[in-house]
PDB file of C-alpha atoms in Angstrom:
ATOM      1  CA  MET A   1      90.308 159.185  71.127  1.00  0.00           C
ATOM      2  CA  THR A   2      88.326 156.151  72.060  1.00  0.00           C
ATOM      3  CA  VAL A   3      90.251 152.927  72.918  1.00  0.00           C
ATOM      4  CA  PRO A   4      88.586 150.043  71.384  1.00  0.00           C
ATOM      5  CA  PRO A   5      87.651 147.294  73.838  1.00  0.00           C
ATOM      6  CA  ILE A   6      89.762 144.127  73.946  1.00  0.00           C
ATOM      7  CA  PRO A   7      87.822 141.157  72.779  1.00  0.00           C
ATOM      8  CA  ASN A   8      87.009 138.542  75.494  1.00  0.00           C
ATOM      9  CA  ALA A   9      88.450 135.958  73.312  1.00  0.00           C
ATOM     10  CA  SER A  10      91.820 137.697  73.396  1.00  0.00           C
ATOM     11  CA  ILE A  11      91.839 137.923  77.189  1.00  0.00           C
ATOM     12  CA  GLN A  12      90.968 134.246  77.465  1.00  0.00           C
ATOM     13  CA  SER A  13      93.741 133.417  75.131  1.00  0.00           C
ATOM     14  CA  PHE A  14      96.232 135.406  77.011  1.00  0.00           C
ATOM     15  CA  LEU A  15      95.404 133.825  80.368  1.00  0.00           C
ATOM     16  CA  THR A  16      95.467 130.373  78.786  1.00  0.00           C
ATOM     17  CA  VAL A  17      99.021 130.951  77.465  1.00  0.00           C
ATOM     18  CA  TYR A  18     100.662 132.840  80.399  1.00  0.00           C
ATOM     19  CA  ALA A  19      98.894 131.682  83.542  1.00  0.00           C
ATOM     20  CA  PRO A  20     100.993 128.508  83.993  1.00  0.00           C
ATOM     21  CA  TYR A  21     104.102 130.549  83.870  1.00  0.00           C
ATOM     22  CA  GLY A  22     102.810 132.928  86.575  1.00  0.00           C
ATOM     23  CA  THR A  23     102.096 130.001  88.887  1.00  0.00           C
ATOM     24  CA  ALA A  24     105.543 128.557  88.337  1.00  0.00           C
ATOM     25  CA  VAL A  25     107.122 131.899  89.190  1.00  0.00           C
ATOM     26  CA  ILE A  26     105.189 132.262  92.387  1.00  0.00           C
ATOM     27  CA  ALA A  27     106.003 128.647  93.355  1.00  0.00           C
ATOM     28  CA  ALA A  28     109.697 129.378  92.704  1.00  0.00           C
ATOM     29  CA  ILE A  29     109.696 132.527  94.821  1.00  0.00           C
ATOM     30  CA  VAL A  30     107.985 130.626  97.669  1.00  0.00           C
ATOM     31  CA  ALA A  31     110.559 127.878  97.365  1.00  0.00           C
ATOM     32  CA  VAL A  32     113.407 130.418  97.542  1.00  0.00           C
ATOM     33  CA  PHE A  33     111.960 132.030 100.768  1.00  0.00           C
ATOM     34  CA  ALA A  34     111.386 128.532 102.286  1.00  0.00           C
ATOM     35  CA  THR A  35     115.060 127.620 101.537  1.00  0.00           C
ATOM     36  CA  ILE A  36     116.282 130.834 103.085  1.00  0.00           C
ATOM     37  CA  ARG A  37     114.140 130.269 106.205  1.00  0.00           C
ATOM     38  CA  ASN A  38     115.234 126.739 106.618  1.00  0.00           C
ATOM     39  CA  SER A  39     118.828 127.762 106.212  1.00  0.00           C
ATOM     40  CA  GLN A  40     118.469 130.407 109.001  1.00  0.00           C
ATOM     41  CA  ASN A  41     116.846 127.823 111.310  1.00  0.00           C
ATOM     42  CA  MET A  42     119.631 125.335 110.610  1.00  0.00           C
ATOM     43  CA  LYS A  43     122.295 127.887 111.396  1.00  0.00           C
ATOM     44  CA  LYS A  44     120.497 128.729 114.708  1.00  0.00           C
ATOM     45  CA  SER A  45     120.236 125.053 115.550  1.00  0.00           C
ATOM     46  CA  ILE A  46     123.927 124.555 114.946  1.00  0.00           C
ATOM     47  CA  GLU A  47     124.741 127.611 117.227  1.00  0.00           C
ATOM     48  CA  ILE A  48     122.501 126.290 120.070  1.00  0.00           C
ATOM     49  CA  SER A  49     124.079 122.880 119.719  1.00  0.00           C
ATOM     50  CA  LYS A  50     127.537 124.365 120.019  1.00  0.00           C
ATOM     51  CA  ILE A  51     126.432 126.385 123.118  1.00  0.00           C
ATOM     52  CA  ASN A  52     125.016 123.185 124.652  1.00  0.00           C
ATOM     53  CA  ALA A  53     128.232 121.300 123.915  1.00  0.00           C
ATOM     54  CA  ASP A  54     130.351 124.008 125.506  1.00  0.00           C
ATOM     55  CA  ARG A  55     128.158 124.135 128.590  1.00  0.00           C
ATOM     56  CA  ALA A  56     128.222 120.319 128.861  1.00  0.00           C
ATOM     57  CA  LEU A  57     132.038 120.463 128.786  1.00  0.00           C
ATOM     58  CA  GLU A  58     131.967 123.120 131.477  1.00  0.00           C
ATOM     59  CA  VAL A  59     129.706 121.029 133.638  1.00  0.00           C
ATOM     60  CA  ALA A  60     131.900 118.037 133.188  1.00  0.00           C
ATOM     61  CA  ARG A  61     134.994 120.042 134.189  1.00  0.00           C
ATOM     62  CA  ILE A  62     133.215 121.374 137.337  1.00  0.00           C
ATOM     63  CA  ASN A  63     132.063 117.941 138.316  1.00  0.00           C
ATOM     64  CA  ALA A  64     135.670 116.627 137.832  1.00  0.00           C
ATOM     65  CA  ASP A  65     136.890 119.363 140.060  1.00  0.00           C
ATOM     66  CA  GLN A  66     134.287 118.624 142.638  1.00  0.00           C
ATOM     67  CA  ALA A  67     135.225 114.913 142.564  1.00  0.00           C
ATOM     68  CA  VAL A  68     138.923 115.739 143.143  1.00  0.00           C
ATOM     69  CA  LEU A  69     138.128 118.105 145.943  1.00  0.00           C
ATOM     70  CA  VAL A  70     135.864 115.618 147.680  1.00  0.00           C
ATOM     71  CA  SER A  71     138.372 112.924 147.374  1.00  0.00           C
ATOM     72  CA  HIS A  72     141.150 115.110 148.727  1.00  0.00           C
ATOM     73  CA  THR A  73     138.998 116.283 151.640  1.00  0.00           C
ATOM     74  CA  ALA A  74     137.828 112.754 152.444  1.00  0.00           C
ATOM     75  CA  LYS A  75     141.501 111.630 152.579  1.00  0.00           C
ATOM     76  CA  ILE A  76     142.425 114.429 154.897  1.00  0.00           C
ATOM     77  CA  ALA A  77     139.452 113.451 157.201  1.00  0.00           C
ATOM     78  CA  GLU A  78     140.667 109.871 157.183  1.00  0.00           C
ATOM     79  CA  PHE A  79     144.118 111.001 158.166  1.00  0.00           C
ATOM     80  CA  ARG A  80     142.771 113.118 160.960  1.00  0.00           C
ATOM     81  CA  GLU A  81     140.608 110.272 162.384  1.00  0.00           C
ATOM     82  CA  ARG A  82     143.805 108.008 162.451  1.00  0.00           C
ATOM     83  CA  TRP A  83     145.797 110.816 164.076  1.00  0.00           C
ATOM     84  CA  LEU A  84     143.210 111.270 166.791  1.00  0.00           C
ATOM     85  CA  ALA A  85     143.035 107.475 167.434  1.00  0.00           C
ATOM     86  CA  ASP A  86     146.864 107.367 167.807  1.00  0.00           C
ATOM     87  CA  LEU A  87     146.889 110.497 169.989  1.00  0.00           C
ATOM     88  CA  ARG A  88     144.200 108.954 172.273  1.00  0.00           C
ATOM     89  CA  ARG A  89     146.157 105.760 172.626  1.00  0.00           C
ATOM     90  CA  ASP A  90     149.402 107.667 173.278  1.00  0.00           C
ATOM     91  CA  ILE A  91     147.813 109.688 176.146  1.00  0.00           C
ATOM     92  CA  ALA A  92     146.463 106.515 177.744  1.00  0.00           C
ATOM     93  CA  ASP A  93     149.809 104.729 177.325  1.00  0.00           C
ATOM     94  CA  PHE A  94     151.608 107.742 178.790  1.00  0.00           C
ATOM     95  CA  VAL A  95     149.477 107.894 181.956  1.00  0.00           C
ATOM     96  CA  GLY A  96     150.108 104.195 182.489  1.00  0.00           C
ATOM     97  CA  ALA A  97     153.880 104.672 182.005  1.00  0.00           C
ATOM     98  CA  ALA A  98     153.843 107.667 184.424  1.00  0.00           C
ATOM     99  CA  GLU A  99     152.133 105.472 187.071  1.00  0.00           C
ATOM    100  CA  ARG A 100     154.864 102.925 186.597  1.00  0.00           C
ATOM    101  CA  VAL A 101     157.409 105.644 187.306  1.00  0.00           C
ATOM    102  CA  LEU A 102     155.560 106.655 190.416  1.00  0.00           C
ATOM    103  CA  ASN A 103     155.371 103.008 191.617  1.00  0.00           C
ATOM    104  CA  LYS A 104     158.991 102.392 191.040  1.00  0.00           C
ATOM    105  CA  TRP A 105     159.974 105.691 192.701  1.00  0.00           C
ATOM    106  CA  GLU A 106     157.938 104.737 195.785  1.00  0.00           C
ATOM    107  CA  GLU A 107     159.410 101.233 195.777  1.00  0.00           C
ATOM    108  CA  ILE A 108     163.013 102.540 195.701  1.00  0.00           C
ATOM    109  CA  ASN A 109     162.390 105.253 198.293  1.00  0.00           C
ATOM    110  CA  GLU A 110     161.128 102.620 200.738  1.00  0.00           C
ATOM    111  CA  LEU A 111     164.446 100.699 200.561  1.00  0.00           C
ATOM    112  CA  PRO A 112     166.667 101.047 203.695  1.00  0.00           C
ATOM    113  CA  CYS A 113     169.693 103.230 203.357  1.00  0.00           C
ATOM    114  CA  SER A 114     171.407 102.911 206.784  1.00  0.00           C
ATOM    115  CA  THR A 115     174.621 101.448 205.577  1.00  0.00           C
ATOM    116  CA  ASN A 116     176.990 102.352 202.722  1.00  0.00           C
ATOM    117  CA  GLU A 117     176.104  99.180 200.868  1.00  0.00           C
ATOM    118  CA  GLU A 118     172.382  99.954 201.111  1.00  0.00           C
ATOM    119  CA  VAL A 119     172.933 103.467 199.744  1.00  0.00           C
ATOM    120  CA  ILE A 120     174.883 102.123 196.781  1.00  0.00           C
ATOM    121  CA  GLU A 121     172.196  99.458 196.151  1.00  0.00           C
ATOM    122  CA  LYS A 122     169.496 102.156 196.241  1.00  0.00           C
ATOM    123  CA  ASP A 123     171.444 104.420 193.821  1.00  0.00           C
ATOM    124  CA  ARG A 124     171.984 101.462 191.495  1.00  0.00           C
ATOM    125  CA  ARG A 125     168.302 100.636 191.338  1.00  0.00           C
ATOM    126  CA  ARG A 126     167.406 104.265 190.898  1.00  0.00           C
ATOM    127  CA  ILE A 127     169.674 104.483 187.928  1.00  0.00           C
ATOM    128  CA  GLU A 128     168.898 101.139 186.370  1.00  0.00           C
ATOM    129  CA  GLU A 129     165.240 100.662 187.067  1.00  0.00           C
ATOM    130  CA  LEU A 130     163.751 104.155 187.676  1.00  0.00           C
ATOM    131  CA  GLU A 131     165.631 105.621 184.718  1.00  0.00           C
ATOM    132  CA  LYS A 132     164.263 102.775 182.446  1.00  0.00           C
ATOM    133  CA  VAL A 133     160.592 103.415 183.238  1.00  0.00           C
ATOM    134  CA  SER A 134     161.120 107.200 183.163  1.00  0.00           C
ATOM    135  CA  ASN A 135     162.612 106.963 179.685  1.00  0.00           C
ATOM    136  CA  ASP A 136     159.582 104.952 178.514  1.00  0.00           C
ATOM    137  CA  ALA A 137     157.293 107.630 179.803  1.00  0.00           C
ATOM    138  CA  ARG A 138     159.413 110.389 178.228  1.00  0.00           C
ATOM    139  CA  VAL A 139     159.291 108.651 174.818  1.00  0.00           C
ATOM    140  CA  LEU A 140     155.439 108.686 174.972  1.00  0.00           C
ATOM    141  CA  GLU A 141     155.443 112.264 176.017  1.00  0.00           C
ATOM    142  CA  TRP A 142     157.657 113.278 173.061  1.00  0.00           C
ATOM    143  CA  ARG A 143     155.333 111.283 170.751  1.00  0.00           C
ATOM    144  CA  ILE A 144     152.381 113.329 172.015  1.00  0.00           C
ATOM    145  CA  ILE A 145     154.258 116.571 171.649  1.00  0.00           C
ATOM    146  CA  LEU A 146     155.090 115.737 168.042  1.00  0.00           C
ATOM    147  CA  ARG A 147     151.427 115.095 167.272  1.00  0.00           C
ATOM    148  CA  ILE A 148     150.330 118.618 168.361  1.00  0.00           C
ATOM    149  CA  ASN A 149     150.612 121.764 166.351  1.00  0.00           C
ATOM    150  CA  PRO A 150     153.416 123.889 167.752  1.00  0.00           C
ATOM    151  CA  ARG A 151     152.535 127.050 165.858  1.00  0.00           C
ATOM    152  CA  GLU A 152     150.604 130.058 167.250  1.00  0.00           C
ATOM    153  CA  SER A 153     146.822 129.521 167.128  1.00  0.00           C
ATOM    154  CA  GLN A 154     143.685 130.059 169.099  1.00  0.00           C
ATOM    155  CA  THR A 155     144.244 126.751 170.916  1.00  0.00           C
ATOM    156  CA  LYS A 156     147.973 126.933 171.628  1.00  0.00           C
ATOM    157  CA  ALA A 157     147.526 128.107 175.218  1.00  0.00           C
ATOM    158  CA  ALA A 158     145.233 125.089 175.952  1.00  0.00           C
ATOM    159  CA  ASP A 159     147.617 122.719 174.208  1.00  0.00           C
ATOM    160  CA  ASP A 160     150.636 124.065 176.081  1.00  0.00           C
ATOM    161  CA  ALA A 161     148.800 123.767 179.425  1.00  0.00           C
ATOM    162  CA  PHE A 162     148.002 120.054 178.555  1.00  0.00           C
ATOM    163  CA  LEU A 163     151.611 119.263 177.663  1.00  0.00           C
ATOM    164  CA  ALA A 164     152.836 120.968 180.868  1.00  0.00           C
ATOM    165  CA  THR A 165     150.589 118.800 182.894  1.00  0.00           C
ATOM    166  CA  LEU A 166     151.816 115.666 181.125  1.00  0.00           C
ATOM    167  CA  ASN A 167     155.394 116.759 181.857  1.00  0.00           C
ATOM    168  CA  GLU A 168     154.785 116.811 185.585  1.00  0.00           C
ATOM    169  CA  LEU A 169     153.276 113.241 185.733  1.00  0.00           C
ATOM    170  CA  TRP A 170     156.421 111.274 185.091  1.00  0.00           C
ATOM    171  CA  ASN A 171     158.384 113.346 187.758  1.00  0.00           C
ATOM    172  CA  PRO A 172     156.988 112.000 191.029  1.00  0.00           C
ATOM    173  CA  MET A 173     159.435 114.163 193.099  1.00  0.00           C
ATOM    174  CA  LEU A 174     157.269 117.117 192.288  1.00  0.00           C
ATOM    175  CA  PHE A 175     154.368 115.648 194.494  1.00  0.00           C
ATOM    176  CA  GLY A 176     156.147 115.317 197.782  1.00  0.00           C
ATOM    177  CA  PRO A 177     156.393 112.255 200.085  1.00  0.00           C
ATOM    178  CA  PRO A 178     154.664 108.975 198.970  1.00  0.00           C
ATOM    179  CA  ALA A 179     151.972 109.181 201.603  1.00  0.00           C
ATOM    180  CA  SER A 180     150.551 112.535 200.311  1.00  0.00           C
ATOM    181  CA  GLY A 181     152.166 112.500 196.938  1.00  0.00           C
ATOM    182  CA  ARG A 182     150.066 109.834 195.363  1.00  0.00           C
ATOM    183  CA  LYS A 183     146.842 111.754 196.053  1.00  0.00           C
ATOM    184  CA  ALA A 184     148.352 114.851 194.538  1.00  0.00           C
ATOM    185  CA  TRP A 185     149.540 112.774 191.496  1.00  0.00           C
ATOM    186  CA  ALA A 186     146.034 111.310 191.059  1.00  0.00           C
ATOM    187  CA  ALA A 187     144.531 114.788 190.978  1.00  0.00           C
ATOM    188  CA  LYS A 188     147.068 115.807 188.369  1.00  0.00           C
ATOM    189  CA  VAL A 189     146.279 112.745 186.276  1.00  0.00           C
ATOM    190  CA  GLN A 190     142.531 113.711 186.319  1.00  0.00           C
ATOM    191  CA  LEU A 191     143.520 117.218 185.174  1.00  0.00           C
ATOM    192  CA  ALA A 192     145.585 115.705 182.279  1.00  0.00           C
ATOM    193  CA  ILE A 193     142.729 113.363 181.294  1.00  0.00           C
ATOM    194  CA  ASP A 194     140.146 116.251 181.260  1.00  0.00           C
ATOM    195  CA  GLN A 195     142.594 118.444 179.222  1.00  0.00           C
ATOM    196  CA  GLY A 196     143.170 115.560 176.844  1.00  0.00           C
ATOM    197  CA  ARG A 197     139.486 114.904 176.327  1.00  0.00           C
ATOM    198  CA  GLU A 198     138.800 118.589 175.510  1.00  0.00           C
ATOM    199  CA  LEU A 199     141.613 118.434 172.983  1.00  0.00           C
ATOM    200  CA  LEU A 200     140.419 115.203 171.363  1.00  0.00           C
ATOM    201  CA  LYS A 201     136.801 116.584 171.337  1.00  0.00           C
ATOM    202  CA  ARG A 202     137.878 119.886 169.772  1.00  0.00           C
ATOM    203  CA  GLU A 203     139.817 118.193 166.990  1.00  0.00           C
ATOM    204  CA  TRP A 204     137.070 115.640 166.396  1.00  0.00           C
ATOM    205  CA  ASP A 205     134.599 118.474 165.788  1.00  0.00           C
ATOM    206  CA  VAL A 206     136.926 119.888 163.226  1.00  0.00           C
ATOM    207  CA  THR A 207     137.065 116.446 161.503  1.00  0.00           C
ATOM    208  CA  LYS A 208     133.222 116.191 161.476  1.00  0.00           C
ATOM    209  CA  ARG A 209     132.931 119.538 159.612  1.00  0.00           C
ATOM    210  CA  PHE A 210     133.224 117.845 156.231  1.00  0.00           C
ATOM    211  CA  PRO A 211     132.695 120.641 153.631  1.00  0.00           C
ATOM    212  CA  ILE A 212     129.285 120.598 151.938  1.00  0.00           C
ATOM    213  CA  LEU A 213     130.049 121.514 148.354  1.00  0.00           C
ATOM    214  CA  PRO A 214     127.586 123.631 146.395  1.00  0.00           C
ATOM    215  CA  ASP A 215     125.971 122.272 143.292  1.00  0.00           C
ATOM    216  CA  LEU A 216     127.958 124.080 140.664  1.00  0.00           C
ATOM    217  CA  ARG A 217     126.326 122.297 137.710  1.00  0.00           C
ATOM    218  CA  ALA A 218     124.701 124.857 135.375  1.00  0.00           C
ATOM    219  CA  PRO A 219     121.473 123.710 133.757  1.00  0.00           C
ATOM    220  CA  LEU A 220     121.772 123.060 130.054  1.00  0.00           C
ATOM    221  CA  PRO A 221     119.677 125.384 127.831  1.00  0.00           C
ATOM    222  CA  ARG A 222     116.434 124.042 126.410  1.00  0.00           C
ATOM    223  CA  GLU A 223     116.049 126.575 123.565  1.00  0.00           C
ATOM    224  CA  ARG A 224     114.426 125.654 120.385  1.00  0.00           C
ATOM    225  CA  PRO A 225     114.538 127.373 116.939  1.00  0.00           C
ATOM    226  CA  ASN A 226     111.737 129.784 116.242  1.00  0.00           C
ATOM    227  CA  TYR A 227     109.982 128.001 113.439  1.00  0.00           C
TER     228      TYR A 227
END
């Protein structure tokens, strides 16, 4: 059976009537796909913004923690500097006080003691005058002791040796007669000064080791939606 051909006039009429509807349908479909794509991109942008906000909050927290740590460490360094300055002054004051003890001891020992009255006077001055300067030296010694760590450490042996040297300085009787004792006392003073300088230098080196904090700030992401 032969199908008769469709007249060209009929095809033209069909296209004229239905073509505008086809264009509208295609435009509608394109618009739907564009809306879906824009919605996806918007959702991704919101997710990235949230990630950036979370990371920014984390960076702010880390920076705040760093600021607190730096402030705390700087305050400790300030206290240590003051402690070292006070310790240095106490050591110098103690050596001066110990020398006053030595001078007073030599002065009293040179007093005559041939009679009973002279012995009584010598004992009185020893009690009143020598005891006074000795007590001043002991107070400074105790102050130095209280500034030094008493617990076991790598430096405790050196610290104990330094304190033992100081303890000898205010007791001039340990150095023998005045003629030879002063020279021995001066040598002991030099030893105490050397030990004190080592202690001060060691603790100053600790103070100078201010911690260098790492940069913990994480870089913010620079992502962009893929459109």
